[in-house]
């Protein structure tokens, strides 16, 4: 794997993210100029807006309203479904409760996943099976459950169409990754509120990071703050109504041997008195698939694949469960300490072994 210093590959200067229309990619398996453009954009920047996804505006508006309603609940009602109560990393996390690059993120959020039965823990059951299980649902907002489950189904269908388009763009069979994303699914949904921060305070809504799954589909409200790293510096990603912001995850980068790139992004907190809301869907490999396969790209594409990039402070594993649990443990230390003491202790030991220069690099995500 190449080092983090090579993360920013030469690419044309951008002043705005490109827009992809999913309808133009079609539902067939024929490679078109639209697929070539998709592959080029994904390789060069790893981020784009997605329109033509077919999700009705009223479904989007309903979920956005439900998100605001939840975060307006009294603290006790939100803490009723605190993530720290369950080993499945589902539920509510308060401001500062999630860690990115060793720093607290100034956001509150609810994490959901596919609604599945828990895998009973046991001496012969790998710890990462704890990622599968039921969600926690707020009794103060009972209608939220139906909205979330419907959104998981709707967005999964969009992500599956987009993944198929990527495979065709890379001259692969459209079914090449079917086993990787087959049921039981392992997709996640995060509904996020970024409260405003006073001038002079930390503005880390979420620190610089890459997403760990295959694809992320993000809806953001009309308050800006999302930025993506480019060779020219941080690029603002302003809101685009009812359009998803799409980014490549590390698992898709791994499957393409680095031809497609997962890119670093962050969110800066809004100013005092302003709130920002977003809804992030993470399309991820099934835990039952175990390993991420390496696609056999045609020679003219394979020659441009430089291998997946790996942060030496956050190594990338091809084993799906191991990689997913590692990410959760690093981000939610309270859950890790309670339910995953071995992984928690290993993480703390790794942090203790860092010298000051490594710690500074981890916090800044410097290149």
PDB file of N, CA, C and O in Angstrom, residues 182-257:
ATOM      1  N   UNK A 182     -24.672  -8.707  -0.670  1.00  0.00           N
ATOM      2  CA  UNK A 182     -25.871  -9.532  -0.543  1.00  0.00           C
ATOM      3  C   UNK A 182     -26.400  -9.487   0.888  1.00  0.00           C
ATOM      4  O   UNK A 182     -25.654  -9.199   1.833  1.00  0.00           O
ATOM      5  N   UNK A 183     -27.695  -9.784   1.082  1.00  0.00           N
ATOM      6  CA  UNK A 183     -28.220  -9.877   2.438  1.00  0.00           C
ATOM      7  C   UNK A 183     -27.538 -11.023   3.193  1.00  0.00           C
ATOM      8  O   UNK A 183     -27.086 -11.978   2.567  1.00  0.00           O
ATOM      9  N   UNK A 184     -27.491 -10.928   4.525  1.00  0.00           N
ATOM     10  CA  UNK A 184     -27.947  -9.824   5.379  1.00  0.00           C
ATOM     11  C   UNK A 184     -27.056  -8.591   5.206  1.00  0.00           C
ATOM     12  O   UNK A 184     -25.838  -8.699   5.210  1.00  0.00           O
ATOM     13  N   UNK A 185     -27.707  -7.437   5.045  1.00  0.00           N
ATOM     14  CA  UNK A 185     -26.989  -6.202   4.752  1.00  0.00           C
ATOM     15  C   UNK A 185     -26.294  -5.649   6.000  1.00  0.00           C
ATOM     16  O   UNK A 185     -26.663  -5.971   7.140  1.00  0.00           O
ATOM     17  N   UNK A 186     -25.320  -4.793   5.746  1.00  0.00           N
ATOM     18  CA  UNK A 186     -24.549  -4.181   6.832  1.00  0.00           C
ATOM     19  C   UNK A 186     -24.437  -2.670   6.624  1.00  0.00           C
ATOM     20  O   UNK A 186     -23.414  -2.072   6.921  1.00  0.00           O
ATOM     21  N   UNK A 187     -25.479  -2.060   6.074  1.00  0.00           N
ATOM     22  CA  UNK A 187     -25.441  -0.627   5.793  1.00  0.00           C
ATOM     23  C   UNK A 187     -25.834   0.168   7.036  1.00  0.00           C
ATOM     24  O   UNK A 187     -26.572  -0.319   7.897  1.00  0.00           O
ATOM     25  N   UNK A 188     -25.353   1.395   7.107  1.00  0.00           N
ATOM     26  CA  UNK A 188     -25.610   2.233   8.277  1.00  0.00           C
ATOM     27  C   UNK A 188     -26.169   3.591   7.839  1.00  0.00           C
ATOM     28  O   UNK A 188     -25.948   4.043   6.724  1.00  0.00           O
ATOM     29  N   UNK A 189     -26.860   4.215   8.784  1.00  0.00           N
ATOM     30  CA  UNK A 189     -27.438   5.535   8.572  1.00  0.00           C
ATOM     31  C   UNK A 189     -27.120   6.394   9.784  1.00  0.00           C
ATOM     32  O   UNK A 189     -27.270   5.948  10.929  1.00  0.00           O
ATOM     33  N   UNK A 190     -26.671   7.602   9.527  1.00  0.00           N
ATOM     34  CA  UNK A 190     -26.328   8.531  10.610  1.00  0.00           C
ATOM     35  C   UNK A 190     -27.068   9.842  10.366  1.00  0.00           C
ATOM     36  O   UNK A 190     -26.914  10.464   9.304  1.00  0.00           O
ATOM     37  N   UNK A 191     -27.885  10.251  11.331  1.00  0.00           N
ATOM     38  CA  UNK A 191     -28.591  11.533  11.277  1.00  0.00           C
ATOM     39  C   UNK A 191     -27.885  12.471  12.240  1.00  0.00           C
ATOM     40  O   UNK A 191     -27.712  12.147  13.419  1.00  0.00           O
ATOM     41  N   UNK A 192     -27.495  13.639  11.740  1.00  0.00           N
ATOM     42  CA  UNK A 192     -26.522  14.466  12.455  1.00  0.00           C
ATOM     43  C   UNK A 192     -27.022  15.893  12.626  1.00  0.00           C
ATOM     44  O   UNK A 192     -27.605  16.486  11.714  1.00  0.00           O
ATOM     45  N   UNK A 193     -26.736  16.446  13.807  1.00  0.00           N
ATOM     46  CA  UNK A 193     -26.987  17.855  14.106  1.00  0.00           C
ATOM     47  C   UNK A 193     -25.670  18.492  14.543  1.00  0.00           C
ATOM     48  O   UNK A 193     -25.032  18.045  15.496  1.00  0.00           O
ATOM     49  N   UNK A 194     -25.271  19.538  13.821  1.00  0.00           N
ATOM     50  CA  UNK A 194     -24.081  20.306  14.171  1.00  0.00           C
ATOM     51  C   UNK A 194     -24.520  21.628  14.800  1.00  0.00           C
ATOM     52  O   UNK A 194     -24.965  22.533  14.089  1.00  0.00           O
ATOM     53  N   UNK A 195     -24.435  21.773  16.116  1.00  0.00           N
ATOM     54  CA  UNK A 195     -24.798  23.062  16.726  1.00  0.00           C
ATOM     55  C   UNK A 195     -23.746  24.123  16.437  1.00  0.00           C
ATOM     56  O   UNK A 195     -22.567  23.815  16.258  1.00  0.00           O
ATOM     57  N   UNK A 196     -24.178  25.372  16.395  1.00  0.00           N
ATOM     58  CA  UNK A 196     -23.256  26.466  16.132  1.00  0.00           C
ATOM     59  C   UNK A 196     -22.238  26.641  17.248  1.00  0.00           C
ATOM     60  O   UNK A 196     -22.521  26.371  18.421  1.00  0.00           O
ATOM     61  N   UNK A 197     -21.059  27.088  16.867  1.00  0.00           N
ATOM     62  CA  UNK A 197     -19.970  27.296  17.813  1.00  0.00           C
ATOM     63  C   UNK A 197     -19.522  28.750  17.789  1.00  0.00           C
ATOM     64  O   UNK A 197     -19.424  29.362  16.717  1.00  0.00           O
ATOM     65  N   UNK A 198     -19.243  29.278  18.956  1.00  0.00           N
ATOM     66  CA  UNK A 198     -18.806  30.665  19.061  1.00  0.00           C
ATOM     67  C   UNK A 198     -17.429  30.839  18.440  1.00  0.00           C
ATOM     68  O   UNK A 198     -16.616  29.908  18.397  1.00  0.00           O
ATOM     69  N   UNK A 199     -17.158  32.019  17.941  1.00  0.00           N
ATOM     70  CA  UNK A 199     -15.865  32.338  17.357  1.00  0.00           C
ATOM     71  C   UNK A 199     -14.756  32.124  18.386  1.00  0.00           C
ATOM     72  O   UNK A 199     -14.901  32.481  19.560  1.00  0.00           O
ATOM     73  N   UNK A 200     -13.663  31.521  17.940  1.00  0.00           N
ATOM     74  CA  UNK A 200     -12.544  31.267  18.835  1.00  0.00           C
ATOM     75  C   UNK A 200     -12.553  29.890  19.451  1.00  0.00           C
ATOM     76  O   UNK A 200     -11.549  29.461  20.036  1.00  0.00           O
ATOM     77  N   UNK A 201     -13.666  29.163  19.349  1.00  0.00           N
ATOM     78  CA  UNK A 201     -13.743  27.800  19.852  1.00  0.00           C
ATOM     79  C   UNK A 201     -13.436  26.829  18.716  1.00  0.00           C
ATOM     80  O   UNK A 201     -13.347  27.214  17.547  1.00  0.00           O
ATOM     81  N   UNK A 202     -13.266  25.570  19.070  1.00  0.00           N
ATOM     82  CA  UNK A 202     -13.066  24.553  18.047  1.00  0.00           C
ATOM     83  C   UNK A 202     -14.240  24.559  17.073  1.00  0.00           C
ATOM     84  O   UNK A 202     -15.394  24.730  17.485  1.00  0.00           O
ATOM     85  N   UNK A 203     -13.940  24.376  15.789  1.00  0.00           N
ATOM     86  CA  UNK A 203     -15.013  24.290  14.803  1.00  0.00           C
ATOM     87  C   UNK A 203     -14.989  22.925  14.104  1.00  0.00           C
ATOM     88  O   UNK A 203     -15.427  22.786  12.969  1.00  0.00           O
ATOM     89  N   UNK A 204     -14.507  21.898  14.835  1.00  0.00           N
ATOM     90  CA  UNK A 204     -14.472  20.556  14.265  1.00  0.00           C
ATOM     91  C   UNK A 204     -15.847  19.910  14.390  1.00  0.00           C
ATOM     92  O   UNK A 204     -16.153  19.239  15.361  1.00  0.00           O
ATOM     93  N   UNK A 205     -16.670  20.145  13.358  1.00  0.00           N
ATOM     94  CA  UNK A 205     -17.932  19.418  13.312  1.00  0.00           C
ATOM     95  C   UNK A 205     -17.667  17.936  13.202  1.00  0.00           C
ATOM     96  O   UNK A 205     -18.192  17.119  13.960  1.00  0.00           O
ATOM     97  N   UNK A 206     -16.836  17.571  12.251  1.00  0.00           N
ATOM     98  CA  UNK A 206     -16.204  16.249  12.186  1.00  0.00           C
ATOM     99  C   UNK A 206     -14.851  16.450  11.544  1.00  0.00           C
ATOM    100  O   UNK A 206     -14.697  17.195  10.579  1.00  0.00           O
ATOM    101  N   UNK A 207     -13.840  15.813  12.115  1.00  0.00           N
ATOM    102  CA  UNK A 207     -12.484  16.015  11.646  1.00  0.00           C
ATOM    103  C   UNK A 207     -12.190  15.324  10.334  1.00  0.00           C
ATOM    104  O   UNK A 207     -12.978  14.511   9.835  1.00  0.00           O
ATOM    105  N   UNK A 208     -11.055  15.638   9.706  1.00  0.00           N
ATOM    106  CA  UNK A 208     -10.691  15.035   8.422  1.00  0.00           C
ATOM    107  C   UNK A 208     -10.634  13.520   8.510  1.00  0.00           C
ATOM    108  O   UNK A 208     -10.017  12.958   9.417  1.00  0.00           O
ATOM    109  N   UNK A 209     -11.260  12.859   7.544  1.00  0.00           N
ATOM    110  CA  UNK A 209     -11.330  11.397   7.563  1.00  0.00           C
ATOM    111  C   UNK A 209     -11.746  10.875   6.202  1.00  0.00           C
ATOM    112  O   UNK A 209     -12.203  11.630   5.347  1.00  0.00           O
ATOM    113  N   UNK A 210     -11.594   9.570   6.020  1.00  0.00           N
ATOM    114  CA  UNK A 210     -12.168   8.853   4.887  1.00  0.00           C
ATOM    115  C   UNK A 210     -13.290   7.968   5.418  1.00  0.00           C
ATOM    116  O   UNK A 210     -13.237   7.511   6.561  1.00  0.00           O
ATOM    117  N   UNK A 211     -14.275   7.687   4.582  1.00  0.00           N
ATOM    118  CA  UNK A 211     -15.333   6.768   4.972  1.00  0.00           C
ATOM    119  C   UNK A 211     -14.895   5.337   4.681  1.00  0.00           C
ATOM    120  O   UNK A 211     -14.188   5.062   3.714  1.00  0.00           O
ATOM    121  N   UNK A 212     -15.347   4.421   5.534  1.00  0.00           N
ATOM    122  CA  UNK A 212     -14.822   3.070   5.471  1.00  0.00           C
ATOM    123  C   UNK A 212     -15.590   2.099   4.608  1.00  0.00           C
ATOM    124  O   UNK A 212     -15.114   0.987   4.373  1.00  0.00           O
ATOM    125  N   UNK A 213     -16.771   2.446   4.123  1.00  0.00           N
ATOM    126  CA  UNK A 213     -17.576   1.498   3.371  1.00  0.00           C
ATOM    127  C   UNK A 213     -17.271   1.522   1.886  1.00  0.00           C
ATOM    128  O   UNK A 213     -16.142   1.767   1.448  1.00  0.00           O
ATOM    129  N   UNK A 214     -18.299   1.266   1.080  1.00  0.00           N
ATOM    130  CA  UNK A 214     -18.167   1.289  -0.373  1.00  0.00           C
ATOM    131  C   UNK A 214     -18.510   2.659  -0.945  1.00  0.00           C
ATOM    132  O   UNK A 214     -17.728   3.254  -1.677  1.00  0.00           O
ATOM    133  N   UNK A 215     -19.705   3.156  -0.587  1.00  0.00           N
ATOM    134  CA  UNK A 215     -20.188   4.442  -1.066  1.00  0.00           C
ATOM    135  C   UNK A 215     -20.913   5.150   0.066  1.00  0.00           C
ATOM    136  O   UNK A 215     -21.591   4.508   0.881  1.00  0.00           O
ATOM    137  N   UNK A 216     -20.807   6.461   0.119  1.00  0.00           N
ATOM    138  CA  UNK A 216     -21.584   7.265   1.054  1.00  0.00           C
ATOM    139  C   UNK A 216     -22.524   8.157   0.258  1.00  0.00           C
ATOM    140  O   UNK A 216     -22.109   8.798  -0.716  1.00  0.00           O
ATOM    141  N   UNK A 217     -23.797   8.195   0.678  1.00  0.00           N
ATOM    142  CA  UNK A 217     -24.808   9.058   0.071  1.00  0.00           C
ATOM    143  C   UNK A 217     -25.253  10.042   1.145  1.00  0.00           C
ATOM    144  O   UNK A 217     -25.881   9.657   2.136  1.00  0.00           O
ATOM    145  N   UNK A 218     -24.918  11.296   0.964  1.00  0.00           N
ATOM    146  CA  UNK A 218     -25.153  12.321   1.978  1.00  0.00           C
ATOM    147  C   UNK A 218     -26.166  13.343   1.500  1.00  0.00           C
ATOM    148  O   UNK A 218     -26.040  13.900   0.411  1.00  0.00           O
ATOM    149  N   UNK A 219     -27.145  13.610   2.355  1.00  0.00           N
ATOM    150  CA  UNK A 219     -28.044  14.746   2.182  1.00  0.00           C
ATOM    151  C   UNK A 219     -27.651  15.806   3.192  1.00  0.00           C
ATOM    152  O   UNK A 219     -27.477  15.514   4.380  1.00  0.00           O
ATOM    153  N   UNK A 220     -27.514  17.037   2.748  1.00  0.00           N
ATOM    154  CA  UNK A 220     -27.218  18.124   3.673  1.00  0.00           C
ATOM    155  C   UNK A 220     -28.242  19.237   3.505  1.00  0.00           C
ATOM    156  O   UNK A 220     -28.822  19.407   2.434  1.00  0.00           O
ATOM    157  N   UNK A 221     -28.457  19.962   4.595  1.00  0.00           N
ATOM    158  CA  UNK A 221     -29.421  21.059   4.535  1.00  0.00           C
ATOM    159  C   UNK A 221     -28.777  22.279   3.880  1.00  0.00           C
ATOM    160  O   UNK A 221     -27.747  22.173   3.213  1.00  0.00           O
ATOM    161  N   UNK A 222     -29.374  23.436   4.056  1.00  0.00           N
ATOM    162  CA  UNK A 222     -28.923  24.634   3.356  1.00  0.00           C
ATOM    163  C   UNK A 222     -27.788  25.371   4.063  1.00  0.00           C
ATOM    164  O   UNK A 222     -27.371  26.443   3.615  1.00  0.00           O
ATOM    165  N   UNK A 223     -27.276  24.814   5.151  1.00  0.00           N
ATOM    166  CA  UNK A 223     -26.136  25.409   5.844  1.00  0.00           C
ATOM    167  C   UNK A 223     -24.879  24.687   5.379  1.00  0.00           C
ATOM    168  O   UNK A 223     -24.791  23.474   5.451  1.00  0.00           O
ATOM    169  N   UNK A 224     -23.902  25.414   4.910  1.00  0.00           N
ATOM    170  CA  UNK A 224     -22.678  24.796   4.411  1.00  0.00           C
ATOM    171  C   UNK A 224     -21.760  24.327   5.522  1.00  0.00           C
ATOM    172  O   UNK A 224     -22.081  24.417   6.712  1.00  0.00           O
ATOM    173  N   UNK A 225     -20.614  23.824   5.132  1.00  0.00           N
ATOM    174  CA  UNK A 225     -19.619  23.369   6.098  1.00  0.00           C
ATOM    175  C   UNK A 225     -18.842  22.154   5.652  1.00  0.00           C
ATOM    176  O   UNK A 225     -17.721  21.921   6.134  1.00  0.00           O
ATOM    177  N   UNK A 226     -19.388  21.372   4.720  1.00  0.00           N
ATOM    178  CA  UNK A 226     -18.677  20.210   4.199  1.00  0.00           C
ATOM    179  C   UNK A 226     -17.557  20.668   3.273  1.00  0.00           C
ATOM    180  O   UNK A 226     -17.747  21.540   2.424  1.00  0.00           O
ATOM    181  N   UNK A 227     -16.384  20.055   3.446  1.00  0.00           N
ATOM    182  CA  UNK A 227     -15.235  20.354   2.596  1.00  0.00           C
ATOM    183  C   UNK A 227     -14.534  19.056   2.214  1.00  0.00           C
ATOM    184  O   UNK A 227     -14.466  18.116   3.003  1.00  0.00           O
ATOM    185  N   UNK A 228     -13.997  19.011   1.002  1.00  0.00           N
ATOM    186  CA  UNK A 228     -13.241  17.854   0.529  1.00  0.00           C
ATOM    187  C   UNK A 228     -11.822  18.293   0.210  1.00  0.00           C
ATOM    188  O   UNK A 228     -11.593  19.396  -0.304  1.00  0.00           O
ATOM    189  N   UNK A 229     -10.870  17.424   0.559  1.00  0.00           N
ATOM    190  CA  UNK A 229      -9.466  17.734   0.309  1.00  0.00           C
ATOM    191  C   UNK A 229      -9.121  17.515  -1.162  1.00  0.00           C
ATOM    192  O   UNK A 229      -9.460  16.478  -1.741  1.00  0.00           O
ATOM    193  N   UNK A 230      -8.458  18.494  -1.776  1.00  0.00           N
ATOM    194  CA  UNK A 230      -7.958  18.375  -3.138  1.00  0.00           C
ATOM    195  C   UNK A 230      -6.478  18.758  -3.140  1.00  0.00           C
ATOM    196  O   UNK A 230      -5.940  19.228  -2.134  1.00  0.00           O
ATOM    197  N   UNK A 231      -5.847  18.560  -4.275  1.00  0.00           N
ATOM    198  CA  UNK A 231      -4.434  18.920  -4.383  1.00  0.00           C
ATOM    199  C   UNK A 231      -4.218  20.418  -4.204  1.00  0.00           C
ATOM    200  O   UNK A 231      -3.119  20.862  -3.896  1.00  0.00           O
ATOM    201  N   UNK A 232      -5.290  21.195  -4.399  1.00  0.00           N
ATOM    202  CA  UNK A 232      -5.192  22.651  -4.257  1.00  0.00           C
ATOM    203  C   UNK A 232      -5.651  23.134  -2.882  1.00  0.00           C
ATOM    204  O   UNK A 232      -5.660  24.330  -2.623  1.00  0.00           O
ATOM    205  N   UNK A 233      -6.047  22.221  -2.003  1.00  0.00           N
ATOM    206  CA  UNK A 233      -6.524  22.606  -0.680  1.00  0.00           C
ATOM    207  C   UNK A 233      -7.960  22.157  -0.463  1.00  0.00           C
ATOM    208  O   UNK A 233      -8.500  21.320  -1.193  1.00  0.00           O
ATOM    209  N   UNK A 234      -8.609  22.718   0.560  1.00  0.00           N
ATOM    210  CA  UNK A 234      -9.974  22.328   0.900  1.00  0.00           C
ATOM    211  C   UNK A 234     -10.970  22.995  -0.054  1.00  0.00           C
ATOM    212  O   UNK A 234     -10.918  24.198  -0.265  1.00  0.00           O
ATOM    213  N   UNK A 235     -11.860  22.167  -0.593  1.00  0.00           N
ATOM    214  CA  UNK A 235     -12.887  22.643  -1.513  1.00  0.00           C
ATOM    215  C   UNK A 235     -14.237  22.598  -0.813  1.00  0.00           C
ATOM    216  O   UNK A 235     -14.650  21.548  -0.300  1.00  0.00           O
ATOM    217  N   UNK A 236     -14.935  23.729  -0.763  1.00  0.00           N
ATOM    218  CA  UNK A 236     -16.268  23.764  -0.174  1.00  0.00           C
ATOM    219  C   UNK A 236     -17.248  22.970  -1.035  1.00  0.00           C
ATOM    220  O   UNK A 236     -17.185  22.991  -2.266  1.00  0.00           O
ATOM    221  N   UNK A 237     -18.169  22.280  -0.359  1.00  0.00           N
ATOM    222  CA  UNK A 237     -19.212  21.511  -1.038  1.00  0.00           C
ATOM    223  C   UNK A 237     -20.555  22.110  -0.632  1.00  0.00           C
ATOM    224  O   UNK A 237     -21.191  21.659   0.322  1.00  0.00           O
ATOM    225  N   UNK A 238     -20.999  23.164  -1.305  1.00  0.00           N
ATOM    226  CA  UNK A 238     -22.240  23.836  -0.895  1.00  0.00           C
ATOM    227  C   UNK A 238     -23.450  22.941  -1.119  1.00  0.00           C
ATOM    228  O   UNK A 238     -23.424  22.019  -1.946  1.00  0.00           O
ATOM    229  N   UNK A 239     -24.536  23.188  -0.381  1.00  0.00           N
ATOM    230  CA  UNK A 239     -25.753  22.385  -0.542  1.00  0.00           C
ATOM    231  C   UNK A 239     -26.325  22.493  -1.954  1.00  0.00           C
ATOM    232  O   UNK A 239     -26.224  23.535  -2.608  1.00  0.00           O
ATOM    233  N   UNK A 240     -26.932  21.408  -2.398  1.00  0.00           N
ATOM    234  CA  UNK A 240     -27.637  21.353  -3.669  1.00  0.00           C
ATOM    235  C   UNK A 240     -28.938  20.611  -3.390  1.00  0.00           C
ATOM    236  O   UNK A 240     -28.926  19.414  -3.093  1.00  0.00           O
ATOM    237  N   UNK A 241     -30.046  21.290  -3.450  1.00  0.00           N
ATOM    238  CA  UNK A 241     -31.317  20.788  -2.937  1.00  0.00           C
ATOM    239  C   UNK A 241     -31.680  19.432  -3.537  1.00  0.00           C
ATOM    240  O   UNK A 241     -31.683  19.253  -4.758  1.00  0.00           O
ATOM    241  N   UNK A 242     -31.990  18.496  -2.643  1.00  0.00           N
ATOM    242  CA  UNK A 242     -32.453  17.140  -2.982  1.00  0.00           C
ATOM    243  C   UNK A 242     -31.434  16.328  -3.768  1.00  0.00           C
ATOM    244  O   UNK A 242     -31.767  15.276  -4.320  1.00  0.00           O
ATOM    245  N   UNK A 243     -30.193  16.798  -3.817  1.00  0.00           N
ATOM    246  CA  UNK A 243     -29.119  16.029  -4.446  1.00  0.00           C
ATOM    247  C   UNK A 243     -28.280  15.384  -3.351  1.00  0.00           C
ATOM    248  O   UNK A 243     -28.058  15.962  -2.282  1.00  0.00           O
ATOM    249  N   UNK A 244     -27.838  14.166  -3.604  1.00  0.00           N
ATOM    250  CA  UNK A 244     -26.878  13.534  -2.712  1.00  0.00           C
ATOM    251  C   UNK A 244     -25.479  14.035  -3.031  1.00  0.00           C
ATOM    252  O   UNK A 244     -25.143  14.307  -4.192  1.00  0.00           O
ATOM    253  N   UNK A 245     -24.652  14.129  -2.006  1.00  0.00           N
ATOM    254  CA  UNK A 245     -23.208  14.211  -2.197  1.00  0.00           C
ATOM    255  C   UNK A 245     -22.690  12.785  -2.060  1.00  0.00           C
ATOM    256  O   UNK A 245     -22.945  12.113  -1.063  1.00  0.00           O
ATOM    257  N   UNK A 246     -21.986  12.312  -3.087  1.00  0.00           N
ATOM    258  CA  UNK A 246     -21.483  10.944  -3.116  1.00  0.00           C
ATOM    259  C   UNK A 246     -19.978  10.953  -2.912  1.00  0.00           C
ATOM    260  O   UNK A 246     -19.260  11.766  -3.498  1.00  0.00           O
ATOM    261  N   UNK A 247     -19.502  10.051  -2.074  1.00  0.00           N
ATOM    262  CA  UNK A 247     -18.068   9.846  -2.012  1.00  0.00           C
ATOM    263  C   UNK A 247     -17.734   8.361  -1.935  1.00  0.00           C
ATOM    264  O   UNK A 247     -18.523   7.542  -1.480  1.00  0.00           O
ATOM    265  N   UNK A 248     -16.566   8.037  -2.446  1.00  0.00           N
ATOM    266  CA  UNK A 248     -16.052   6.680  -2.476  1.00  0.00           C
ATOM    267  C   UNK A 248     -15.552   6.303  -1.086  1.00  0.00           C
ATOM    268  O   UNK A 248     -14.914   7.105  -0.405  1.00  0.00           O
ATOM    269  N   UNK A 249     -15.818   5.066  -0.673  1.00  0.00           N
ATOM    270  CA  UNK A 249     -15.302   4.570   0.589  1.00  0.00           C
ATOM    271  C   UNK A 249     -14.051   3.728   0.404  1.00  0.00           C
ATOM    272  O   UNK A 249     -13.701   3.300  -0.700  1.00  0.00           O
ATOM    273  N   UNK A 250     -13.382   3.460   1.519  1.00  0.00           N
ATOM    274  CA  UNK A 250     -12.120   2.721   1.471  1.00  0.00           C
ATOM    275  C   UNK A 250     -12.283   1.301   0.933  1.00  0.00           C
ATOM    276  O   UNK A 250     -11.361   0.757   0.319  1.00  0.00           O
ATOM    277  N   UNK A 251     -13.437   0.683   1.155  1.00  0.00           N
ATOM    278  CA  UNK A 251     -13.619  -0.684   0.682  1.00  0.00           C
ATOM    279  C   UNK A 251     -13.706  -0.759  -0.844  1.00  0.00           C
ATOM    280  O   UNK A 251     -13.258  -1.730  -1.448  1.00  0.00           O
ATOM    281  N   UNK A 252     -14.260   0.281  -1.474  1.00  0.00           N
ATOM    282  CA  UNK A 252     -14.294   0.306  -2.931  1.00  0.00           C
ATOM    283  C   UNK A 252     -12.915   0.655  -3.485  1.00  0.00           C
ATOM    284  O   UNK A 252     -12.505   0.149  -4.539  1.00  0.00           O
ATOM    285  N   UNK A 253     -12.193   1.502  -2.771  1.00  0.00           N
ATOM    286  CA  UNK A 253     -10.807   1.756  -3.157  1.00  0.00           C
ATOM    287  C   UNK A 253      -9.997   0.464  -3.093  1.00  0.00           C
ATOM    288  O   UNK A 253      -9.194   0.162  -3.986  1.00  0.00           O
ATOM    289  N   UNK A 254     -10.224  -0.321  -2.042  1.00  0.00           N
ATOM    290  CA  UNK A 254      -9.510  -1.582  -1.877  1.00  0.00           C
ATOM    291  C   UNK A 254      -9.865  -2.562  -2.987  1.00  0.00           C
ATOM    292  O   UNK A 254      -8.984  -3.216  -3.562  1.00  0.00           O
ATOM    293  N   UNK A 255     -11.155  -2.669  -3.329  1.00  0.00           N
ATOM    294  CA  UNK A 255     -11.606  -3.618  -4.358  1.00  0.00           C
ATOM    295  C   UNK A 255     -11.049  -3.280  -5.729  1.00  0.00           C
ATOM    296  O   UNK A 255     -10.886  -4.165  -6.574  1.00  0.00           O
ATOM    297  N   UNK A 256     -10.747  -1.998  -5.977  1.00  0.00           N
ATOM    298  CA  UNK A 256     -10.226  -1.582  -7.288  1.00  0.00           C
ATOM    299  C   UNK A 256      -8.719  -1.361  -7.254  1.00  0.00           C
ATOM    300  O   UNK A 256      -8.164  -0.781  -8.185  1.00  0.00           O
ATOM    301  N   UNK A 257      -8.081  -1.840  -6.185  1.00  0.00           N
ATOM    302  CA  UNK A 257      -6.625  -1.703  -6.022  1.00  0.00           C
ATOM    303  C   UNK A 257      -6.174  -0.251  -6.139  1.00  0.00           C
ATOM    304  O   UNK A 257      -5.102   0.049  -6.651  1.00  0.00           O
TER     305      UNK A 257
END
